[in-house]
mmCIF file of C-alpha atoms in Angstrom:
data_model
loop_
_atom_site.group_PDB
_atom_site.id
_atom_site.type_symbol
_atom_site.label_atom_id
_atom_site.label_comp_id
_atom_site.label_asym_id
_atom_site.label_seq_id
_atom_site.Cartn_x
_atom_site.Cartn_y
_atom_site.Cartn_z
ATOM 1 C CA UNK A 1 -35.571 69.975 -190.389
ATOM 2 C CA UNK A 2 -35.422 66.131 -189.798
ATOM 3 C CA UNK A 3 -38.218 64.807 -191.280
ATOM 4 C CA UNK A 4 -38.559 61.808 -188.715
ATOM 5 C CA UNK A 5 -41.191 59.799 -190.347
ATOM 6 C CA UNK A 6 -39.760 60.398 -193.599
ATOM 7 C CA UNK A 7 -39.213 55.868 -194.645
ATOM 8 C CA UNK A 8 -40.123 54.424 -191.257
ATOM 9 C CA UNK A 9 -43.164 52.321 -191.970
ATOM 10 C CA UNK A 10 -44.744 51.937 -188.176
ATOM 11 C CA UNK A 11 -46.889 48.691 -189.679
ATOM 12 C CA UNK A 12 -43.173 46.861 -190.554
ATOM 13 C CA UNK A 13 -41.036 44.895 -188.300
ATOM 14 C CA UNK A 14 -37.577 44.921 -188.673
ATOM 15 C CA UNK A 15 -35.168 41.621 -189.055
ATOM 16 C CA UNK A 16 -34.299 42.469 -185.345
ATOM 17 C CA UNK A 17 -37.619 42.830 -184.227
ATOM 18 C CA UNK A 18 -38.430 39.768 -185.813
ATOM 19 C CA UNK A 19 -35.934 37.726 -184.490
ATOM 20 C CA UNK A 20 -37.145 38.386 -180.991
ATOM 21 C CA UNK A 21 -40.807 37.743 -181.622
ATOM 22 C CA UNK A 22 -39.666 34.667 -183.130
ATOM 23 C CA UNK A 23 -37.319 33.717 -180.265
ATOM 24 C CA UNK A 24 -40.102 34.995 -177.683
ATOM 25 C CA UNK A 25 -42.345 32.669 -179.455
ATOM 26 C CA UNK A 26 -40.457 29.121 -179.564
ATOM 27 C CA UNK A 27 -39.549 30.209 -176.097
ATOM 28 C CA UNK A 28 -43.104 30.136 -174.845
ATOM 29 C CA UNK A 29 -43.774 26.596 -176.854
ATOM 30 C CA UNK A 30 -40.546 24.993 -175.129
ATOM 31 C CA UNK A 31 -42.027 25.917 -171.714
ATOM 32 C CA UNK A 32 -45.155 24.434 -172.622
ATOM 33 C CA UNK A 33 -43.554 21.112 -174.248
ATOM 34 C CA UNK A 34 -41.844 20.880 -170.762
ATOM 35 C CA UNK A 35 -44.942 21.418 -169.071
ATOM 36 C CA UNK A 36 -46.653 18.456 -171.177
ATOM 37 C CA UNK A 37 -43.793 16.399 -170.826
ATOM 38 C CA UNK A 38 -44.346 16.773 -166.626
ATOM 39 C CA UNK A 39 -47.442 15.873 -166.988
ATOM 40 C CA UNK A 40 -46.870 12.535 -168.619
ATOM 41 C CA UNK A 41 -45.490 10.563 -165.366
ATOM 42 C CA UNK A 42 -45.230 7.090 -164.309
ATOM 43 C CA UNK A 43 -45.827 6.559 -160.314
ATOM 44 C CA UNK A 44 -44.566 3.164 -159.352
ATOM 45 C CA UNK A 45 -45.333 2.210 -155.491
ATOM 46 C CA UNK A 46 -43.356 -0.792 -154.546
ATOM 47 C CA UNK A 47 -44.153 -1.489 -150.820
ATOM 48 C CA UNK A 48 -44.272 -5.087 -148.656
ATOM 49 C CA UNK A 49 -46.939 -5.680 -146.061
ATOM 50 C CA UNK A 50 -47.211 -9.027 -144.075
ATOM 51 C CA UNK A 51 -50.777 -9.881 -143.529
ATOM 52 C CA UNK A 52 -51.264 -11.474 -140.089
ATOM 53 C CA UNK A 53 -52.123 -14.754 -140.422
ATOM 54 C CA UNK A 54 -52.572 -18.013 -138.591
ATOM 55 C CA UNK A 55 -51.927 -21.950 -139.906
ATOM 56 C CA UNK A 56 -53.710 -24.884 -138.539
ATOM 57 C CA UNK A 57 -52.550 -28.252 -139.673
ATOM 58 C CA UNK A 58 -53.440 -31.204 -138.381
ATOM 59 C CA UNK A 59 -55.021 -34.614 -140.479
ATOM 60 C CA UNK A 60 -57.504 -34.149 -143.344
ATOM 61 C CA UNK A 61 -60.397 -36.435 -142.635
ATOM 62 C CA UNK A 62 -60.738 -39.463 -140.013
ATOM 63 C CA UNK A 63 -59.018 -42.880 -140.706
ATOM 64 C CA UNK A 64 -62.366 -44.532 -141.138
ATOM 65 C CA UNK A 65 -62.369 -42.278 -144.619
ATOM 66 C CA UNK A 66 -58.751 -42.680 -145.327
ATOM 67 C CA UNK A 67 -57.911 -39.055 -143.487
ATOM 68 C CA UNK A 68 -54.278 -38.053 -144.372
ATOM 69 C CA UNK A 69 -51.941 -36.440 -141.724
ATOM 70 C CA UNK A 70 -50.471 -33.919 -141.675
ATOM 71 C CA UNK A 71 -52.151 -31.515 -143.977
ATOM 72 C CA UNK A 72 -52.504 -27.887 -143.322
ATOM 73 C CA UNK A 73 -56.506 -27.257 -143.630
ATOM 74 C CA UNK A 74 -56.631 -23.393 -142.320
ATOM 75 C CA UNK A 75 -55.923 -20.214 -144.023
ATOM 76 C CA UNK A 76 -57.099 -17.718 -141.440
ATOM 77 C CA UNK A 77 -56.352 -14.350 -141.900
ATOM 78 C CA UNK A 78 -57.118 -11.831 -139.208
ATOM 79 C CA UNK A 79 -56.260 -8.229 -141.123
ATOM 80 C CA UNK A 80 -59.444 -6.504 -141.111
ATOM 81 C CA UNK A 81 -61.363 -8.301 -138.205
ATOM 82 C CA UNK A 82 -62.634 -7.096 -135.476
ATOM 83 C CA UNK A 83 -61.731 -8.338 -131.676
ATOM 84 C CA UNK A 84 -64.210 -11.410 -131.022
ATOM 85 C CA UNK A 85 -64.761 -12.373 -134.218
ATOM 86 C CA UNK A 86 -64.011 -15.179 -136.548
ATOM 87 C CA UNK A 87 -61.191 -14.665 -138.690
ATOM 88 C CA UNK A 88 -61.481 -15.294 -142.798
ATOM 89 C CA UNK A 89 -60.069 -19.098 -143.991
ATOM 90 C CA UNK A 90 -59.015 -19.442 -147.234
ATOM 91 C CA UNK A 91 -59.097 -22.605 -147.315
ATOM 92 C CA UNK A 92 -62.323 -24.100 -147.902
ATOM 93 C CA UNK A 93 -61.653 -27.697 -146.098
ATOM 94 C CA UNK A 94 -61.865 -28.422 -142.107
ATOM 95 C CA UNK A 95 -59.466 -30.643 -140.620
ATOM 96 C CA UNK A 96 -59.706 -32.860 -137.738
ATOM 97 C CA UNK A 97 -57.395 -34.002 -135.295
ATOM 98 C CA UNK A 98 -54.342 -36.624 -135.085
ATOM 99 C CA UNK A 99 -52.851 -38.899 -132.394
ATOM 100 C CA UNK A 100 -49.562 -37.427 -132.293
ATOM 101 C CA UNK A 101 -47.681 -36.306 -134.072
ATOM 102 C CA UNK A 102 -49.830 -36.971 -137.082
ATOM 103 C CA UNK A 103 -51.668 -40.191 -137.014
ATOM 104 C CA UNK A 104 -55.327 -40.532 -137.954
ATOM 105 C CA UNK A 105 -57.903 -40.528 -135.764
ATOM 106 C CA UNK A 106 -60.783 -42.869 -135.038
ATOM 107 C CA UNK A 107 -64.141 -41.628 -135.260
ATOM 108 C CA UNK A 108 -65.543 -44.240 -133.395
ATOM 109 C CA UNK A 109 -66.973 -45.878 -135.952
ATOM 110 C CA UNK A 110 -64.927 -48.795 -136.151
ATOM 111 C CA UNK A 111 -64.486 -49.924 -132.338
ATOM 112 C CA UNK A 112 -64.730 -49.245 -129.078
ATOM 113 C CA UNK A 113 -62.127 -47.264 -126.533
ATOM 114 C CA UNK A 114 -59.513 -49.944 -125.032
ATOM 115 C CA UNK A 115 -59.993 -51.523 -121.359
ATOM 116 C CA UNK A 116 -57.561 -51.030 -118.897
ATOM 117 C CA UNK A 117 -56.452 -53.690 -116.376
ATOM 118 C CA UNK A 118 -55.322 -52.168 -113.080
ATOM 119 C CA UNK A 119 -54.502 -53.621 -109.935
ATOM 120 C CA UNK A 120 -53.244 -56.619 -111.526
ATOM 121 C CA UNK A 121 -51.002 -59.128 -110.086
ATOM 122 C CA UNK A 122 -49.215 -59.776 -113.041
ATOM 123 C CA UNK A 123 -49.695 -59.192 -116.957
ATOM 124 C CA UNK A 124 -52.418 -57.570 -118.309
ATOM 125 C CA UNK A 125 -50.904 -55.815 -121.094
ATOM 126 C CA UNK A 126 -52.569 -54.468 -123.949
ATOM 127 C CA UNK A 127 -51.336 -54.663 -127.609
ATOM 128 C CA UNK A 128 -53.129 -52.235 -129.965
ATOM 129 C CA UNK A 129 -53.155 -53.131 -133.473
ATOM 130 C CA UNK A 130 -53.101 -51.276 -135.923
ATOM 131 C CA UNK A 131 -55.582 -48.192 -135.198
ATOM 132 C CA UNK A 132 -54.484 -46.339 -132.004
ATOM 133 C CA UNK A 133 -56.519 -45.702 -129.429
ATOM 134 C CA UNK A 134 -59.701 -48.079 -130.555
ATOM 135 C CA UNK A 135 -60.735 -51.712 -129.126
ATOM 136 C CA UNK A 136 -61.050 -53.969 -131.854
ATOM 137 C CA UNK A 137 -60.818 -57.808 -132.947
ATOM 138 C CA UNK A 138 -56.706 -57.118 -134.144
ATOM 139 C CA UNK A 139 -56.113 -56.125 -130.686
ATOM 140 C CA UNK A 140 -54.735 -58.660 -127.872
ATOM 141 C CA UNK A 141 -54.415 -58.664 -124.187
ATOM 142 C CA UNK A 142 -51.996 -60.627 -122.199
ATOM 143 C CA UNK A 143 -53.172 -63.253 -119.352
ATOM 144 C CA UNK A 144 -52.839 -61.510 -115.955
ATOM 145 C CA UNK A 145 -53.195 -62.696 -111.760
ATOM 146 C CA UNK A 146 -55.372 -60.506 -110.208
ATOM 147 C CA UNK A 147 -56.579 -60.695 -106.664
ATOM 148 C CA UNK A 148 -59.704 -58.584 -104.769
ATOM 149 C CA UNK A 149 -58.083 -55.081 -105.860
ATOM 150 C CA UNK A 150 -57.794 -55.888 -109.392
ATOM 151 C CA UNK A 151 -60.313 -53.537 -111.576
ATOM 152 C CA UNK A 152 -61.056 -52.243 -114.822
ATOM 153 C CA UNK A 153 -61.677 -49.215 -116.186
ATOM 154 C CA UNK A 154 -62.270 -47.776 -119.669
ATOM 155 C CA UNK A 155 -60.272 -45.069 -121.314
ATOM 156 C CA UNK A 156 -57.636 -44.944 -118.615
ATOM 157 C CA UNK A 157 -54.153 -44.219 -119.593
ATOM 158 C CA UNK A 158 -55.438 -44.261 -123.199
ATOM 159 C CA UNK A 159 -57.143 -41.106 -122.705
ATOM 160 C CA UNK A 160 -59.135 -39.810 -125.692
ATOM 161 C CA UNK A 161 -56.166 -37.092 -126.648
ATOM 162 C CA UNK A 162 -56.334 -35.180 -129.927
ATOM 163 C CA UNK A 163 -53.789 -32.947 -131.204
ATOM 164 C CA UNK A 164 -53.843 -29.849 -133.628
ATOM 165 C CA UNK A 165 -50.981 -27.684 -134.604
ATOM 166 C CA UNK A 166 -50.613 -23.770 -134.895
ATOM 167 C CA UNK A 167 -47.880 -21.599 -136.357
ATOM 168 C CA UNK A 168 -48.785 -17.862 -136.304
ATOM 169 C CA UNK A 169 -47.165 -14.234 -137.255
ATOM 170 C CA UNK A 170 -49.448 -12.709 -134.692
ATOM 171 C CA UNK A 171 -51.315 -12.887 -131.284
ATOM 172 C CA UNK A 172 -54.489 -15.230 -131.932
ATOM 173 C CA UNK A 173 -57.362 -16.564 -129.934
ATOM 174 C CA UNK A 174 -59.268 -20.073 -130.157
ATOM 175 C CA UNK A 175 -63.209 -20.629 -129.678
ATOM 176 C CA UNK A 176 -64.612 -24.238 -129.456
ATOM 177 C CA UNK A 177 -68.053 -25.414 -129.804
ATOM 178 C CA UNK A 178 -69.587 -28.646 -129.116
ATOM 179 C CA UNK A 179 -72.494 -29.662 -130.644
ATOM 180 C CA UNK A 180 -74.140 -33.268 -132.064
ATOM 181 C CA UNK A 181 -74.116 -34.916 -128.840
ATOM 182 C CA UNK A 182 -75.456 -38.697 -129.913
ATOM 183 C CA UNK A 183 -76.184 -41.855 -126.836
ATOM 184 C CA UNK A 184 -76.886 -44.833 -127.504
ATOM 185 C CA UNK A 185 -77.022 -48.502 -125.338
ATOM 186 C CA UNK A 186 -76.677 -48.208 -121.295
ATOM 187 C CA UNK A 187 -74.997 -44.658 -121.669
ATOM 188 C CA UNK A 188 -78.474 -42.634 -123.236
ATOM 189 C CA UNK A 189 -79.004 -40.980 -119.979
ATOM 190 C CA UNK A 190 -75.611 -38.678 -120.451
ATOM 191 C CA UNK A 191 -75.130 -35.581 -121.261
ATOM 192 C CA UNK A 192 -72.108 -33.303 -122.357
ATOM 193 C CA UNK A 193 -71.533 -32.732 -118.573
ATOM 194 C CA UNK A 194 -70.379 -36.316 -118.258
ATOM 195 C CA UNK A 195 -67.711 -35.664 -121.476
ATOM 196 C CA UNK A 196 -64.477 -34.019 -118.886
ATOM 197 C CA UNK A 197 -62.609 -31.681 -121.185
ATOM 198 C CA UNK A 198 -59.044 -30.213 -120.884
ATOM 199 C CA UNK A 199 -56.953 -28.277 -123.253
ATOM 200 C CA UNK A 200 -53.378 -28.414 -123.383
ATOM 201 C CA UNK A 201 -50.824 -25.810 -124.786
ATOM 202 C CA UNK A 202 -47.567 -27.149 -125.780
ATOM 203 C CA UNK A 203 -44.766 -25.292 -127.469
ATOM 204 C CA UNK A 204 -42.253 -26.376 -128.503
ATOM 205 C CA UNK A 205 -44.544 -29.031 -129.250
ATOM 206 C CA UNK A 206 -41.995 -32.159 -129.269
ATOM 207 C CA UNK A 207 -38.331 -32.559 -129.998
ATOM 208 C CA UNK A 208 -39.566 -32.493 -133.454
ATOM 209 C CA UNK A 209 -42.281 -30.338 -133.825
ATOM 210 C CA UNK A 210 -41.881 -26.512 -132.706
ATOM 211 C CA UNK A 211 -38.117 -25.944 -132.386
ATOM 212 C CA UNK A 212 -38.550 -22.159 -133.109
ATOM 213 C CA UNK A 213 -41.650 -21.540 -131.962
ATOM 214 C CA UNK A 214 -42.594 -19.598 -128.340
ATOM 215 C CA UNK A 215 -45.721 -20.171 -126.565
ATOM 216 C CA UNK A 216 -48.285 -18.209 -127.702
ATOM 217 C CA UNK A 217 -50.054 -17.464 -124.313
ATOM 218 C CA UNK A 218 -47.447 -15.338 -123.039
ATOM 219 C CA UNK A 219 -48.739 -12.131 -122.588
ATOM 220 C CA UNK A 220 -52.752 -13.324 -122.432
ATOM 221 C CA UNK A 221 -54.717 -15.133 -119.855
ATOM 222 C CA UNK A 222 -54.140 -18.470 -122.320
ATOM 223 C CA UNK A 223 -55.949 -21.537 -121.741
ATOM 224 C CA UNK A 224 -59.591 -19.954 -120.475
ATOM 225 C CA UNK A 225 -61.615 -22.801 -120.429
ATOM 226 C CA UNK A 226 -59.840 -26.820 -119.563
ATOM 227 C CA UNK A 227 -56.951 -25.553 -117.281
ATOM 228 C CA UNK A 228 -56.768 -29.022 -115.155
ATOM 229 C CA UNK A 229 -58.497 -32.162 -115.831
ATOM 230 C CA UNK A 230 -61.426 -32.000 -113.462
ATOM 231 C CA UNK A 231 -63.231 -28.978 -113.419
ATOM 232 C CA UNK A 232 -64.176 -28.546 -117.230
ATOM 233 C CA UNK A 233 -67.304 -30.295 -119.301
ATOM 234 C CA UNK A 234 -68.588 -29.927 -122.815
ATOM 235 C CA UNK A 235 -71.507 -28.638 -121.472
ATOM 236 C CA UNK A 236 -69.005 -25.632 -120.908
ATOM 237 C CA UNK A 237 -68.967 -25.656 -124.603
ATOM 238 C CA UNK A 238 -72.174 -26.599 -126.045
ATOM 239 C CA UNK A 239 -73.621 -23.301 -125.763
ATOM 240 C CA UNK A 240 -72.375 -21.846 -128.927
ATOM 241 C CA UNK A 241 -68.599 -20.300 -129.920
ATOM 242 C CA UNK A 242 -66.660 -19.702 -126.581
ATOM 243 C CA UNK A 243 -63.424 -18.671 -125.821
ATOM 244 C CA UNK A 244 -60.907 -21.839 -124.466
ATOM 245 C CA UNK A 245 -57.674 -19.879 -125.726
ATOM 246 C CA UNK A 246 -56.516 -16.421 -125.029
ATOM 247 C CA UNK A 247 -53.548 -15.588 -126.713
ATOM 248 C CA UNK A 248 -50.791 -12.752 -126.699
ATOM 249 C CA UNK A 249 -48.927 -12.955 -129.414
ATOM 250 C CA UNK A 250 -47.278 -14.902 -131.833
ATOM 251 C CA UNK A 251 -45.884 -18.718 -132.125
ATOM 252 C CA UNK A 252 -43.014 -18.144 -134.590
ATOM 253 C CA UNK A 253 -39.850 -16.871 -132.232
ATOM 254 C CA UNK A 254 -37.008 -16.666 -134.549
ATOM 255 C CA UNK A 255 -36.696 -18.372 -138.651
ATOM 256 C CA UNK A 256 -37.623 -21.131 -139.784
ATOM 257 C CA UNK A 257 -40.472 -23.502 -141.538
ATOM 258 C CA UNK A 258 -44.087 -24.106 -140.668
ATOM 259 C CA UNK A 259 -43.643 -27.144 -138.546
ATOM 260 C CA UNK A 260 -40.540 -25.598 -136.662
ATOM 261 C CA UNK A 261 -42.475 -22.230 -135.629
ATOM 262 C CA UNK A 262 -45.312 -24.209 -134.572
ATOM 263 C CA UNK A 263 -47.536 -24.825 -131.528
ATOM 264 C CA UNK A 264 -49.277 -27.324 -130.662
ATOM 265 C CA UNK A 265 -52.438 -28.164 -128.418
ATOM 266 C CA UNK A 266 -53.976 -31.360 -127.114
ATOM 267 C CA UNK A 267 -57.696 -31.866 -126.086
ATOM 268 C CA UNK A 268 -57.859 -34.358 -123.647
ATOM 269 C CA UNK A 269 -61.325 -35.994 -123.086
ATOM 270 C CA UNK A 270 -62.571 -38.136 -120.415
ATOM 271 C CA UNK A 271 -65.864 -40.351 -119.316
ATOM 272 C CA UNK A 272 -67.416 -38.671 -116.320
ATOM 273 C CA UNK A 273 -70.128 -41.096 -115.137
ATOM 274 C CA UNK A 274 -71.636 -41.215 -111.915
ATOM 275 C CA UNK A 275 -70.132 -41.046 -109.972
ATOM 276 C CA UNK A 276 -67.844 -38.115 -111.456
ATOM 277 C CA UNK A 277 -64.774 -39.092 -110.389
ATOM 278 C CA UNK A 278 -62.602 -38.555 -113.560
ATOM 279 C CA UNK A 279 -62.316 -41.997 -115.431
ATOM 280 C CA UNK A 280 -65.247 -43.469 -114.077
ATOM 281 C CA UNK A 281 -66.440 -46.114 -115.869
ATOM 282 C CA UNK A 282 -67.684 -50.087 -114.234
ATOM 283 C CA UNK A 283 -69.342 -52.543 -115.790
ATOM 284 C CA UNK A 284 -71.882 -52.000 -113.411
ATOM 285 C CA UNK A 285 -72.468 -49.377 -116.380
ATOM 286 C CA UNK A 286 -73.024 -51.518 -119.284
ATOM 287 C CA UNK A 287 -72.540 -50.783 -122.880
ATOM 288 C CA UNK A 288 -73.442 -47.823 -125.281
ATOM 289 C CA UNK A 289 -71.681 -44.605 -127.090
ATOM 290 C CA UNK A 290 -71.346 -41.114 -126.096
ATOM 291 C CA UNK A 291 -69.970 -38.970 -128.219
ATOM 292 C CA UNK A 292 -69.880 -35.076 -128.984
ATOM 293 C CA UNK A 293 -68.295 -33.016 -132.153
ATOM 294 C CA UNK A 294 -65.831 -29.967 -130.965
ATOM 295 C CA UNK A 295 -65.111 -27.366 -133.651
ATOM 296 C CA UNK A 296 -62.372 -25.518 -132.822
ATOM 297 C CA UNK A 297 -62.015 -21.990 -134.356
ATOM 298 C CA UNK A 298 -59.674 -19.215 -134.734
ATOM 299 C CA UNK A 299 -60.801 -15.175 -134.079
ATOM 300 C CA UNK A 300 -59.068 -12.280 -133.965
ATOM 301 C CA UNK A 301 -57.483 -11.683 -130.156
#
């Protein structure tokens, strides 16, 4: 008989049996070293996201304190911000408006609004010089005829007008405010009521200004509050942030800088005395100030 156990040692592996635990066994650590090496990754997400944003720029400071024009003084972005509301600036300085394009303007510290002669014969001219829009001792008139219809009137065609600039990537609105209302002389008896107000889109602003730029109010109600020049006040304003611009979308309509993509807008103020009848100052009416801040700020349409 075949004595089958006779030199088989059931505890001993043979070379064969070896070489497959072996192989079995480096087998199992590659797929683990693959594993760890899986593991190890690098996740790169490159991406590009345009925050919607709005620039003002307009002058840095009146020309009583040396303002500089034009300097872009608003940062506003809108990501984040609910409808009605304020959007964040990030730039910490407020700007104020120029005469355009970007000249100064007077405070009023320094003179007085310019007379204007109408009805005049002859003559009569006025010759500002240098700051724009203010009556002051560098200024000169020219002789002029007058006869019983010959009048004059303060403000006139020199119109208080102030001018601020917007270029956007997205629909915006505007909320104005009037506040520090200060009287003084023949005028303390007047009120914000007798400040007229009107607010003026433009876009492209000038030849110069705005080339690439579309009007912004296309596709809101735009201007809400100073759509003609007789039925709007600062007392419409002086209640606390209110809507004057509705917008719809953005001012940028095709490449190009800042200045080219811009808007602009103009607020146009005028004396309403008594009786309100647009420019309606007489000497009848004496002397004195009236004068009003209006803080324009952009929310989030």
């Amino acid at each position: 008989m075949t004595d089958f156990g006779k030199g088989f040692d059931v505890g001993t592996a043979t070379p064969s049996k070896m070489n497959v635990v072996r192989k079995l066994a480096l087998g199992a650590m590659s797929a683990l070293a693959l594993v760890a090496v899986a593991n190890a990754a690098v996740n790169d997400r490159p991406f590009f996201r345009a925050n919607a944003v709005v620039i003002v720029f307009s002058g840095g400071d009146f020309v009583e304190n040396n303002g500089v024009a034009p300097l872009v003084h608003d940062f506003v972005l809108l990501d984040d911000v609910t409808s009605g509301e304020a959007g964040n600036d990030l730039i910490a300085q407020d700007g104020v408006p120029v005469n355009f394009p970007f000249d100064p303007i007077s405070d009023g510290t320094s003179g007085g609004w310019p007379f204007e002669i109408t009805g005049q014969t002859f003559g009569g001219a006025y010759q500002n010089n240098p700051s724009f829009q203010m009556l002051d001792a560098n200024d000169s008139y020219t002789a002029f005829g007058l006869d019983n219809n010959t009048d004059i009137d303060l403000l006139g065609t020199n119109t208080r007008f102030a001018w601020f600039f917007v270029t956007s990537n997205t629909a915006f609105d505007i909320y104005a405010q009037a506040t520090n209302l200060e009287t003084s002389g023949d005028f303390s008896g007047l009120g914000y009521a007798n400040i007229g107000y009107q607010l003026i889109e433009f876009a492209p602003a000038s030849a110069s200004i705005g080339q690439r730029a579309q009007r912004p109010s296309v596709g809101g109600d735009g201007i809400v509050i100073g759509r003609n020049t007789t039925g709007s006040t600062l007392d419409d304003l002086s209640a606390g942030d209110t809507k004057v611009f509705d917008g719809g979308r953005r001012t940028a309509r095709i490449p190009g800088s800042i200045a080219q993509q811009a808007a602009g807008f103009a607020s146009v103020y005028r004396l309403r005395a008594s009786p309100v009848t647009g420019n309606s100052y007489d000497f009848s009416q004496g002397i004195g100030k009236l004068s009003a801040d209006v803080t324009y700020t952009v929310f989030a349409p």
